[in-house]
């Protein structure tokens, strides 16, 4: 039914400051530098919960019982296998394709082989399947591109450990799995960010879950959203050594170039996820004997904070975390997608609980009623 309420348009580029919907999932308090999932402080969740508990929390808006957590774990672990056409696609796709491009296309392809898309009541089940399969697709595509064998799917490992098993083909190190698990928690959801908003717009048309998640992945692929951590590690490699940091950053600032991983559209103080990522980055960089990455990162953060009043965001220290785990730089954004998949699914299910199709207005700035001249008269 058409909306008959009078519209009072408000113009703000990029919808900055506009509240486009309500949500019970993540509470991003930018002025306070706080992040809560379903009312729980992110600091408490990182200390007390596993990533799989956070998946349950976001999908059900409450923490699980022991039995419910075991049921979710079993559900995810039994749905990791990929259809053969997806593996065939990975083997025939150009090896120069970025992992996010391959993941986007593979998720779209998955929808072609799932008859459940015709049944709206299966949205949550499809979402769980995607949460289980996205890590497998990221790891398998990488190994195929590198000419490596594909480790068999296992059902005895949690999400973080299983991803490391598939990626490296060796028994996962418990320390590394714990670090990755923490990173997954910190990236799980974050209000109406660009990819979540894009996915909500897509699902608001009552399309299927695969289409909406494909939208989200395509949006996250952009360097202004999910690709920043790749740019951060590239910057650190370019700097090379700690003594080069100040001159490098000075040059960037003089040329008015962006320092990737610094500043945030919402937080006016420190991104509450950054200290946790810094902590685990310190831990693992020291563990592997390469503390220079965190020392350079800290020096960059200090200079930019003093000169530009900008703080490190979630991308800044996640770069050192992933690099210290031996994860190839080209996979950084795909790791973000793995972590955010549960948040996307939860946001999409919430959108459908009380759905209204998104239809903002645009402010026309083109010509005002130009005179039409028939083509024949232009000769």
mmCIF file of C-alpha atoms in Angstrom:
data_model
loop_
_atom_site.group_PDB
_atom_site.id
_atom_site.type_symbol
_atom_site.label_atom_id
_atom_site.label_comp_id
_atom_site.label_asym_id
_atom_site.label_seq_id
_atom_site.Cartn_x
_atom_site.Cartn_y
_atom_site.Cartn_z
ATOM 1 C CA UNK A 1 0.000 0.000 0.000
ATOM 2 C CA UNK A 2 1.357 3.471 -0.843
ATOM 3 C CA UNK A 3 2.508 5.627 2.049
ATOM 4 C CA UNK A 4 0.076 8.535 2.352
ATOM 5 C CA UNK A 5 1.941 10.433 5.069
ATOM 6 C CA UNK A 6 3.333 13.798 3.913
ATOM 7 C CA UNK A 7 7.050 13.699 3.156
ATOM 8 C CA UNK A 8 9.358 16.388 4.520
ATOM 9 C CA UNK A 9 12.599 15.779 2.621
ATOM 10 C CA UNK A 10 15.917 16.325 4.380
ATOM 11 C CA UNK A 11 19.030 16.524 2.208
ATOM 12 C CA UNK A 12 22.298 15.090 3.551
ATOM 13 C CA UNK A 13 24.934 13.562 1.278
ATOM 14 C CA UNK A 14 25.691 9.935 1.998
ATOM 15 C CA UNK A 15 22.721 9.860 4.410
ATOM 16 C CA UNK A 16 25.104 11.160 7.093
ATOM 17 C CA UNK A 17 23.273 11.496 10.390
ATOM 18 C CA UNK A 18 20.070 9.989 8.999
ATOM 19 C CA UNK A 19 18.407 7.246 11.052
ATOM 20 C CA UNK A 20 17.119 4.872 8.373
ATOM 21 C CA UNK A 21 15.793 2.076 10.590
ATOM 22 C CA UNK A 22 15.606 0.616 14.083
ATOM 23 C CA UNK A 23 17.685 -2.345 15.267
ATOM 24 C CA UNK A 24 18.123 -4.498 18.358
ATOM 25 C CA UNK A 25 21.447 -5.894 17.146
ATOM 26 C CA UNK A 26 24.457 -3.582 17.436
ATOM 27 C CA UNK A 27 24.462 -0.259 19.261
ATOM 28 C CA UNK A 28 27.205 2.023 17.944
ATOM 29 C CA UNK A 29 27.652 4.957 20.325
ATOM 30 C CA UNK A 30 30.007 7.166 18.377
ATOM 31 C CA UNK A 31 30.340 10.027 20.824
ATOM 32 C CA UNK A 32 31.136 7.671 23.706
ATOM 33 C CA UNK A 33 33.339 5.280 21.748
ATOM 34 C CA UNK A 34 31.221 2.283 22.717
ATOM 35 C CA UNK A 35 29.937 -0.746 20.805
ATOM 36 C CA UNK A 36 27.316 -3.148 22.136
ATOM 37 C CA UNK A 37 25.813 -6.293 20.626
ATOM 38 C CA UNK A 38 22.210 -6.820 21.777
ATOM 39 C CA UNK A 39 22.968 -4.678 24.835
ATOM 40 C CA UNK A 40 26.234 -6.403 25.806
ATOM 41 C CA UNK A 41 29.448 -4.350 25.835
ATOM 42 C CA UNK A 42 31.961 -5.515 23.232
ATOM 43 C CA UNK A 43 34.667 -5.643 25.936
ATOM 44 C CA UNK A 44 32.685 -8.235 27.899
ATOM 45 C CA UNK A 45 31.846 -10.307 24.832
ATOM 46 C CA UNK A 46 35.479 -10.447 23.719
ATOM 47 C CA UNK A 47 36.577 -11.613 27.163
ATOM 48 C CA UNK A 48 33.783 -14.081 27.890
ATOM 49 C CA UNK A 49 32.362 -15.423 24.602
ATOM 50 C CA UNK A 50 33.418 -17.402 21.563
ATOM 51 C CA UNK A 51 32.660 -16.345 18.009
ATOM 52 C CA UNK A 52 30.029 -19.086 17.744
ATOM 53 C CA UNK A 53 28.250 -17.673 20.815
ATOM 54 C CA UNK A 54 28.200 -14.282 19.077
ATOM 55 C CA UNK A 55 26.679 -15.868 15.971
ATOM 56 C CA UNK A 56 23.875 -17.256 18.148
ATOM 57 C CA UNK A 57 23.496 -13.926 19.969
ATOM 58 C CA UNK A 58 23.057 -11.951 16.753
ATOM 59 C CA UNK A 59 20.711 -14.449 15.114
ATOM 60 C CA UNK A 60 18.528 -14.928 18.204
ATOM 61 C CA UNK A 61 19.040 -11.658 20.113
ATOM 62 C CA UNK A 62 20.048 -13.537 23.257
ATOM 63 C CA UNK A 63 22.964 -15.647 24.435
ATOM 64 C CA UNK A 64 22.673 -19.431 24.065
ATOM 65 C CA UNK A 65 22.360 -22.153 26.646
ATOM 66 C CA UNK A 66 25.012 -24.883 26.599
ATOM 67 C CA UNK A 67 22.648 -27.136 24.638
ATOM 68 C CA UNK A 68 21.723 -24.399 22.156
ATOM 69 C CA UNK A 69 25.369 -23.565 21.503
ATOM 70 C CA UNK A 70 26.150 -27.227 20.866
ATOM 71 C CA UNK A 71 23.223 -27.393 18.450
ATOM 72 C CA UNK A 72 24.426 -24.332 16.532
ATOM 73 C CA UNK A 73 27.975 -25.664 16.364
ATOM 74 C CA UNK A 74 26.754 -28.969 14.971
ATOM 75 C CA UNK A 75 24.483 -27.188 12.485
ATOM 76 C CA UNK A 76 27.337 -25.072 11.126
ATOM 77 C CA UNK A 77 29.879 -27.898 11.045
ATOM 78 C CA UNK A 78 27.546 -30.173 9.096
ATOM 79 C CA UNK A 79 26.976 -27.566 6.364
ATOM 80 C CA UNK A 80 30.509 -26.748 5.254
ATOM 81 C CA UNK A 81 30.646 -28.805 2.052
ATOM 82 C CA UNK A 82 30.512 -26.898 -1.230
ATOM 83 C CA UNK A 83 28.561 -27.997 -4.309
ATOM 84 C CA UNK A 84 30.858 -29.327 -7.036
ATOM 85 C CA UNK A 85 29.942 -26.494 -9.470
ATOM 86 C CA UNK A 86 31.435 -23.977 -7.013
ATOM 87 C CA UNK A 87 34.711 -25.900 -6.894
ATOM 88 C CA UNK A 88 34.677 -26.172 -10.693
ATOM 89 C CA UNK A 89 34.177 -22.407 -10.937
ATOM 90 C CA UNK A 90 37.156 -21.767 -8.661
ATOM 91 C CA UNK A 91 39.314 -24.067 -10.794
ATOM 92 C CA UNK A 92 38.359 -22.399 -14.074
ATOM 93 C CA UNK A 93 38.218 -18.768 -12.886
ATOM 94 C CA UNK A 94 41.109 -16.502 -13.760
ATOM 95 C CA UNK A 95 43.742 -16.722 -11.059
ATOM 96 C CA UNK A 96 44.189 -12.956 -11.195
ATOM 97 C CA UNK A 97 40.683 -12.368 -9.827
ATOM 98 C CA UNK A 98 40.620 -10.813 -6.371
ATOM 99 C CA UNK A 99 39.317 -13.139 -3.642
ATOM 100 C CA UNK A 100 36.380 -10.816 -2.952
ATOM 101 C CA UNK A 101 35.352 -10.972 -6.609
ATOM 102 C CA UNK A 102 35.469 -14.768 -6.544
ATOM 103 C CA UNK A 103 33.552 -14.870 -3.248
ATOM 104 C CA UNK A 104 30.877 -12.498 -4.541
ATOM 105 C CA UNK A 105 30.335 -14.611 -7.652
ATOM 106 C CA UNK A 106 30.419 -17.907 -5.745
ATOM 107 C CA UNK A 107 27.756 -16.748 -3.274
ATOM 108 C CA UNK A 108 25.549 -15.701 -6.172
ATOM 109 C CA UNK A 109 26.128 -19.100 -7.810
ATOM 110 C CA UNK A 110 25.187 -20.930 -4.603
ATOM 111 C CA UNK A 111 21.703 -19.481 -4.921
ATOM 112 C CA UNK A 112 21.273 -21.297 -8.232
ATOM 113 C CA UNK A 113 21.714 -24.684 -6.537
ATOM 114 C CA UNK A 114 19.449 -24.103 -3.534
ATOM 115 C CA UNK A 115 15.728 -24.757 -4.002
ATOM 116 C CA UNK A 116 15.053 -23.299 -0.563
ATOM 117 C CA UNK A 117 15.213 -19.800 -2.054
ATOM 118 C CA UNK A 118 11.591 -20.282 -3.157
ATOM 119 C CA UNK A 119 10.463 -20.613 0.475
ATOM 120 C CA UNK A 120 10.662 -17.388 2.557
ATOM 121 C CA UNK A 121 10.475 -19.434 5.777
ATOM 122 C CA UNK A 122 13.920 -20.881 4.964
ATOM 123 C CA UNK A 123 15.747 -17.532 5.146
ATOM 124 C CA UNK A 124 17.440 -18.291 8.473
ATOM 125 C CA UNK A 125 18.511 -21.779 7.363
ATOM 126 C CA UNK A 126 19.998 -20.347 4.182
ATOM 127 C CA UNK A 127 21.765 -17.702 6.250
ATOM 128 C CA UNK A 128 23.311 -20.373 8.470
ATOM 129 C CA UNK A 129 24.468 -22.264 5.377
ATOM 130 C CA UNK A 130 26.202 -19.137 4.112
ATOM 131 C CA UNK A 131 27.887 -18.494 7.463
ATOM 132 C CA UNK A 132 29.231 -22.070 7.313
ATOM 133 C CA UNK A 133 30.290 -22.005 3.653
ATOM 134 C CA UNK A 134 31.839 -18.541 3.218
ATOM 135 C CA UNK A 135 35.052 -19.438 5.146
ATOM 136 C CA UNK A 136 35.412 -22.606 3.087
ATOM 137 C CA UNK A 137 35.027 -20.680 -0.178
ATOM 138 C CA UNK A 138 37.655 -18.120 0.831
ATOM 139 C CA UNK A 139 40.205 -20.769 1.848
ATOM 140 C CA UNK A 140 39.566 -23.125 -1.064
ATOM 141 C CA UNK A 141 39.732 -20.398 -3.710
ATOM 142 C CA UNK A 142 43.061 -19.233 -2.302
ATOM 143 C CA UNK A 143 44.541 -22.737 -2.284
ATOM 144 C CA UNK A 144 43.313 -23.455 -5.813
ATOM 145 C CA UNK A 145 44.927 -20.221 -7.028
ATOM 146 C CA UNK A 146 48.185 -21.244 -5.345
ATOM 147 C CA UNK A 147 48.074 -24.730 -6.868
ATOM 148 C CA UNK A 148 47.705 -26.386 -3.466
ATOM 149 C CA UNK A 149 45.649 -29.414 -2.508
ATOM 150 C CA UNK A 150 42.314 -28.917 -0.728
ATOM 151 C CA UNK A 151 42.294 -30.143 2.889
ATOM 152 C CA UNK A 152 39.200 -32.200 3.684
ATOM 153 C CA UNK A 153 36.281 -30.594 5.492
ATOM 154 C CA UNK A 154 36.285 -31.403 9.205
ATOM 155 C CA UNK A 155 33.492 -31.327 11.778
ATOM 156 C CA UNK A 156 35.649 -31.396 14.916
ATOM 157 C CA UNK A 157 36.872 -27.786 14.732
ATOM 158 C CA UNK A 158 35.278 -24.442 15.586
ATOM 159 C CA UNK A 159 34.875 -21.777 12.901
ATOM 160 C CA UNK A 160 38.220 -20.020 13.421
ATOM 161 C CA UNK A 161 40.234 -23.239 13.790
ATOM 162 C CA UNK A 162 38.572 -24.803 10.768
ATOM 163 C CA UNK A 163 39.355 -21.793 8.588
ATOM 164 C CA UNK A 164 43.030 -21.943 9.582
ATOM 165 C CA UNK A 165 43.042 -25.686 8.848
ATOM 166 C CA UNK A 166 41.650 -25.117 5.363
ATOM 167 C CA UNK A 167 43.881 -22.120 4.662
ATOM 168 C CA UNK A 168 47.191 -23.604 5.798
ATOM 169 C CA UNK A 169 46.579 -27.335 5.519
ATOM 170 C CA UNK A 170 48.170 -27.968 8.909
ATOM 171 C CA UNK A 171 46.743 -28.593 12.359
ATOM 172 C CA UNK A 172 45.616 -25.159 13.627
ATOM 173 C CA UNK A 173 47.666 -23.532 16.367
ATOM 174 C CA UNK A 174 45.363 -22.890 19.391
ATOM 175 C CA UNK A 175 46.944 -19.462 19.971
ATOM 176 C CA UNK A 176 46.313 -18.414 16.367
ATOM 177 C CA UNK A 177 42.768 -19.783 16.446
ATOM 178 C CA UNK A 178 41.997 -17.803 19.606
ATOM 179 C CA UNK A 179 43.337 -14.609 18.027
ATOM 180 C CA UNK A 180 41.296 -15.110 14.861
ATOM 181 C CA UNK A 181 38.212 -15.939 16.938
ATOM 182 C CA UNK A 182 38.587 -12.624 18.786
ATOM 183 C CA UNK A 183 38.929 -10.764 15.491
ATOM 184 C CA UNK A 184 35.752 -12.434 14.201
ATOM 185 C CA UNK A 185 33.857 -11.228 17.288
ATOM 186 C CA UNK A 186 35.074 -7.648 16.870
ATOM 187 C CA UNK A 187 34.033 -7.554 13.198
ATOM 188 C CA UNK A 188 30.711 -9.404 13.526
ATOM 189 C CA UNK A 189 28.342 -6.435 13.283
ATOM 190 C CA UNK A 190 28.500 -2.654 13.312
ATOM 191 C CA UNK A 191 25.200 -0.880 12.839
ATOM 192 C CA UNK A 192 24.153 0.514 9.472
ATOM 193 C CA UNK A 193 27.556 0.388 7.786
ATOM 194 C CA UNK A 194 27.706 0.529 3.987
ATOM 195 C CA UNK A 195 27.554 -3.213 3.283
ATOM 196 C CA UNK A 196 24.826 -3.850 5.863
ATOM 197 C CA UNK A 197 22.780 -0.946 4.530
ATOM 198 C CA UNK A 198 23.211 -2.130 0.941
ATOM 199 C CA UNK A 199 22.150 -5.656 1.926
ATOM 200 C CA UNK A 200 19.112 -4.344 3.817
ATOM 201 C CA UNK A 201 18.077 -2.309 0.783
ATOM 202 C CA UNK A 202 18.353 -5.449 -1.346
ATOM 203 C CA UNK A 203 16.385 -7.725 0.994
ATOM 204 C CA UNK A 204 13.729 -5.028 1.467
ATOM 205 C CA UNK A 205 12.574 -5.812 -2.082
ATOM 206 C CA UNK A 206 11.792 -9.356 -0.800
ATOM 207 C CA UNK A 207 14.489 -10.964 -2.911
ATOM 208 C CA UNK A 208 16.426 -13.985 -1.584
ATOM 209 C CA UNK A 209 19.215 -14.224 0.998
ATOM 210 C CA UNK A 210 21.875 -15.047 -1.606
ATOM 211 C CA UNK A 211 21.153 -11.862 -3.565
ATOM 212 C CA UNK A 212 21.378 -9.713 -0.440
ATOM 213 C CA UNK A 213 24.643 -11.278 0.756
ATOM 214 C CA UNK A 214 26.069 -10.893 -2.759
ATOM 215 C CA UNK A 215 25.231 -7.185 -2.502
ATOM 216 C CA UNK A 216 26.942 -6.982 0.886
ATOM 217 C CA UNK A 217 30.129 -8.634 -0.386
ATOM 218 C CA UNK A 218 30.266 -6.364 -3.424
ATOM 219 C CA UNK A 219 29.929 -3.338 -1.154
ATOM 220 C CA UNK A 220 32.502 -4.530 1.388
ATOM 221 C CA UNK A 221 34.959 -5.014 -1.481
ATOM 222 C CA UNK A 222 35.298 -1.239 -1.857
ATOM 223 C CA UNK A 223 38.500 0.295 -0.424
ATOM 224 C CA UNK A 224 36.548 2.873 1.573
ATOM 225 C CA UNK A 225 34.773 0.107 3.477
ATOM 226 C CA UNK A 226 36.428 -3.291 3.815
ATOM 227 C CA UNK A 227 39.619 -2.839 1.842
ATOM 228 C CA UNK A 228 41.336 -0.433 4.227
ATOM 229 C CA UNK A 229 43.255 -3.082 6.186
ATOM 230 C CA UNK A 230 44.950 -4.263 2.987
ATOM 231 C CA UNK A 231 46.048 -0.672 2.379
ATOM 232 C CA UNK A 232 47.373 -0.446 5.955
ATOM 233 C CA UNK A 233 49.703 -3.435 5.615
ATOM 234 C CA UNK A 234 50.842 -2.181 2.194
ATOM 235 C CA UNK A 235 51.692 1.137 3.877
ATOM 236 C CA UNK A 236 53.642 -0.605 6.650
ATOM 237 C CA UNK A 237 55.612 -2.612 4.094
ATOM 238 C CA UNK A 238 56.335 0.560 2.118
ATOM 239 C CA UNK A 239 57.622 2.309 5.246
ATOM 240 C CA UNK A 240 59.815 -0.683 5.976
ATOM 241 C CA UNK A 241 61.428 0.347 9.254
ATOM 242 C CA UNK A 242 60.417 2.299 12.338
ATOM 243 C CA UNK A 243 62.862 5.154 11.663
ATOM 244 C CA UNK A 244 61.093 5.902 8.353
ATOM 245 C CA UNK A 245 57.648 6.398 9.873
ATOM 246 C CA UNK A 246 57.748 10.120 10.660
ATOM 247 C CA UNK A 247 59.064 11.287 7.279
ATOM 248 C CA UNK A 248 56.624 8.985 5.466
ATOM 249 C CA UNK A 249 53.590 10.260 7.386
ATOM 250 C CA UNK A 250 54.780 13.877 7.085
ATOM 251 C CA UNK A 251 54.917 13.450 3.320
ATOM 252 C CA UNK A 252 51.429 11.970 3.238
ATOM 253 C CA UNK A 253 50.001 14.809 5.303
ATOM 254 C CA UNK A 254 51.768 17.496 3.253
ATOM 255 C CA UNK A 255 50.280 16.016 0.071
ATOM 256 C CA UNK A 256 46.881 15.837 1.829
ATOM 257 C CA UNK A 257 46.718 12.089 1.257
ATOM 258 C CA UNK A 258 44.645 9.777 3.426
ATOM 259 C CA UNK A 259 46.280 7.683 6.100
ATOM 260 C CA UNK A 260 44.369 4.423 5.798
ATOM 261 C CA UNK A 261 43.053 2.936 9.023
ATOM 262 C CA UNK A 262 42.784 6.294 10.768
ATOM 263 C CA UNK A 263 39.533 8.085 11.608
ATOM 264 C CA UNK A 264 35.944 6.854 11.511
ATOM 265 C CA UNK A 265 32.639 8.161 10.141
ATOM 266 C CA UNK A 266 30.828 7.447 13.415
ATOM 267 C CA UNK A 267 33.302 7.355 16.302
ATOM 268 C CA UNK A 268 34.409 10.760 17.572
ATOM 269 C CA UNK A 269 36.810 9.134 19.994
ATOM 270 C CA UNK A 270 38.754 5.867 19.899
ATOM 271 C CA UNK A 271 37.123 2.989 18.021
ATOM 272 C CA UNK A 272 36.382 0.556 20.896
ATOM 273 C CA UNK A 273 37.484 -2.398 18.757
ATOM 274 C CA UNK A 274 40.959 -0.987 18.112
ATOM 275 C CA UNK A 275 42.469 -1.581 21.604
ATOM 276 C CA UNK A 276 41.491 -5.262 21.496
ATOM 277 C CA UNK A 277 43.009 -5.710 18.054
ATOM 278 C CA UNK A 278 46.135 -3.873 19.174
ATOM 279 C CA UNK A 279 46.414 -6.182 22.188
ATOM 280 C CA UNK A 280 46.244 -9.364 20.122
ATOM 281 C CA UNK A 281 48.505 -7.840 17.449
ATOM 282 C CA UNK A 282 51.165 -7.179 20.104
ATOM 283 C CA UNK A 283 50.770 -10.705 21.406
ATOM 284 C CA UNK A 284 51.175 -12.393 18.044
ATOM 285 C CA UNK A 285 53.800 -10.080 16.540
ATOM 286 C CA UNK A 286 55.978 -10.825 19.567
ATOM 287 C CA UNK A 287 55.122 -14.527 19.312
ATOM 288 C CA UNK A 288 56.424 -14.708 15.734
ATOM 289 C CA UNK A 289 59.436 -12.509 16.504
ATOM 290 C CA UNK A 290 58.392 -9.524 14.372
ATOM 291 C CA UNK A 291 57.452 -6.750 16.830
ATOM 292 C CA UNK A 292 58.375 -4.018 14.348
ATOM 293 C CA UNK A 293 54.923 -4.126 12.746
ATOM 294 C CA UNK A 294 53.185 -3.127 15.951
ATOM 295 C CA UNK A 295 55.885 -0.576 16.831
ATOM 296 C CA UNK A 296 55.470 1.096 13.442
ATOM 297 C CA UNK A 297 51.695 1.002 13.813
ATOM 298 C CA UNK A 298 51.835 2.631 17.244
ATOM 299 C CA UNK A 299 54.144 5.366 15.969
ATOM 300 C CA UNK A 300 51.852 6.110 13.017
ATOM 301 C CA UNK A 301 48.821 6.228 15.321
ATOM 302 C CA UNK A 302 50.585 8.632 17.710
ATOM 303 C CA UNK A 303 51.677 11.017 14.934
ATOM 304 C CA UNK A 304 48.275 11.108 13.239
ATOM 305 C CA UNK A 305 46.449 11.523 16.556
ATOM 306 C CA UNK A 306 48.663 14.473 17.524
ATOM 307 C CA UNK A 307 48.622 16.219 14.149
ATOM 308 C CA UNK A 308 45.193 15.399 12.728
ATOM 309 C CA UNK A 309 43.172 14.503 15.856
ATOM 310 C CA UNK A 310 42.279 11.160 14.258
ATOM 311 C CA UNK A 311 42.286 7.839 16.088
ATOM 312 C CA UNK A 312 42.997 4.334 14.833
ATOM 313 C CA UNK A 313 39.956 2.405 13.631
ATOM 314 C CA UNK A 314 39.218 -1.317 13.377
ATOM 315 C CA UNK A 315 41.159 -1.682 10.114
ATOM 316 C CA UNK A 316 44.398 -0.218 11.443
ATOM 317 C CA UNK A 317 45.440 -2.945 13.879
ATOM 318 C CA UNK A 318 43.571 -5.779 12.167
ATOM 319 C CA UNK A 319 46.171 -5.486 9.396
ATOM 320 C CA UNK A 320 48.967 -6.469 11.797
ATOM 321 C CA UNK A 321 46.791 -9.193 13.330
ATOM 322 C CA UNK A 322 46.138 -10.919 10.011
ATOM 323 C CA UNK A 323 49.688 -10.440 8.757
ATOM 324 C CA UNK A 324 51.125 -11.942 11.950
ATOM 325 C CA UNK A 325 48.828 -14.952 11.476
ATOM 326 C CA UNK A 326 50.430 -15.596 8.095
ATOM 327 C CA UNK A 327 47.284 -14.669 6.179
ATOM 328 C CA UNK A 328 48.080 -13.306 2.691
ATOM 329 C CA UNK A 329 47.281 -9.606 2.304
ATOM 330 C CA UNK A 330 44.910 -10.210 -0.606
ATOM 331 C CA UNK A 331 42.661 -12.210 1.755
ATOM 332 C CA UNK A 332 42.285 -9.494 4.412
ATOM 333 C CA UNK A 333 38.972 -8.149 3.107
ATOM 334 C CA UNK A 334 37.643 -11.665 2.600
ATOM 335 C CA UNK A 335 38.434 -12.370 6.280
ATOM 336 C CA UNK A 336 36.323 -9.315 7.093
ATOM 337 C CA UNK A 337 33.488 -10.873 5.063
ATOM 338 C CA UNK A 338 33.783 -14.141 6.996
ATOM 339 C CA UNK A 339 33.500 -12.281 10.296
ATOM 340 C CA UNK A 340 30.681 -9.992 9.149
ATOM 341 C CA UNK A 341 28.575 -12.759 7.564
ATOM 342 C CA UNK A 342 26.689 -13.495 10.796
ATOM 343 C CA UNK A 343 25.941 -9.806 11.255
ATOM 344 C CA UNK A 344 24.681 -9.516 7.693
ATOM 345 C CA UNK A 345 22.380 -12.505 8.100
ATOM 346 C CA UNK A 346 21.051 -11.199 11.423
ATOM 347 C CA UNK A 347 20.450 -7.741 9.961
ATOM 348 C CA UNK A 348 18.600 -9.200 6.977
ATOM 349 C CA UNK A 349 16.361 -11.349 9.156
ATOM 350 C CA UNK A 350 15.616 -8.303 11.293
ATOM 351 C CA UNK A 351 14.788 -6.246 8.195
ATOM 352 C CA UNK A 352 12.172 -8.811 7.210
ATOM 353 C CA UNK A 353 10.539 -8.755 10.653
ATOM 354 C CA UNK A 354 9.008 -5.346 9.890
ATOM 355 C CA UNK A 355 9.887 -4.666 6.288
ATOM 356 C CA UNK A 356 9.525 -1.426 4.380
ATOM 357 C CA UNK A 357 11.237 -1.086 1.025
ATOM 358 C CA UNK A 358 13.947 1.580 1.032
ATOM 359 C CA UNK A 359 13.115 4.438 -1.330
ATOM 360 C CA UNK A 360 14.974 7.678 -0.563
ATOM 361 C CA UNK A 361 14.704 10.730 -2.787
ATOM 362 C CA UNK A 362 17.345 12.522 -4.834
ATOM 363 C CA UNK A 363 17.834 16.242 -5.229
ATOM 364 C CA UNK A 364 17.763 17.026 -8.934
ATOM 365 C CA UNK A 365 20.588 19.373 -10.015
ATOM 366 C CA UNK A 366 20.358 19.049 -13.808
ATOM 367 C CA UNK A 367 19.137 21.562 -16.422
ATOM 368 C CA UNK A 368 15.858 23.351 -15.759
ATOM 369 C CA UNK A 369 13.391 22.800 -18.601
ATOM 370 C CA UNK A 370 15.732 23.244 -21.593
ATOM 371 C CA UNK A 371 14.092 23.922 -24.938
ATOM 372 C CA UNK A 372 13.673 20.727 -26.952
ATOM 373 C CA UNK A 373 14.981 20.985 -30.500
ATOM 374 C CA UNK A 374 13.989 18.117 -32.849
ATOM 375 C CA UNK A 375 16.974 16.361 -34.400
ATOM 376 C CA UNK A 376 15.863 17.348 -37.896
ATOM 377 C CA UNK A 377 16.098 21.033 -36.931
ATOM 378 C CA UNK A 378 19.681 20.654 -35.651
ATOM 379 C CA UNK A 379 21.081 20.352 -39.171
#
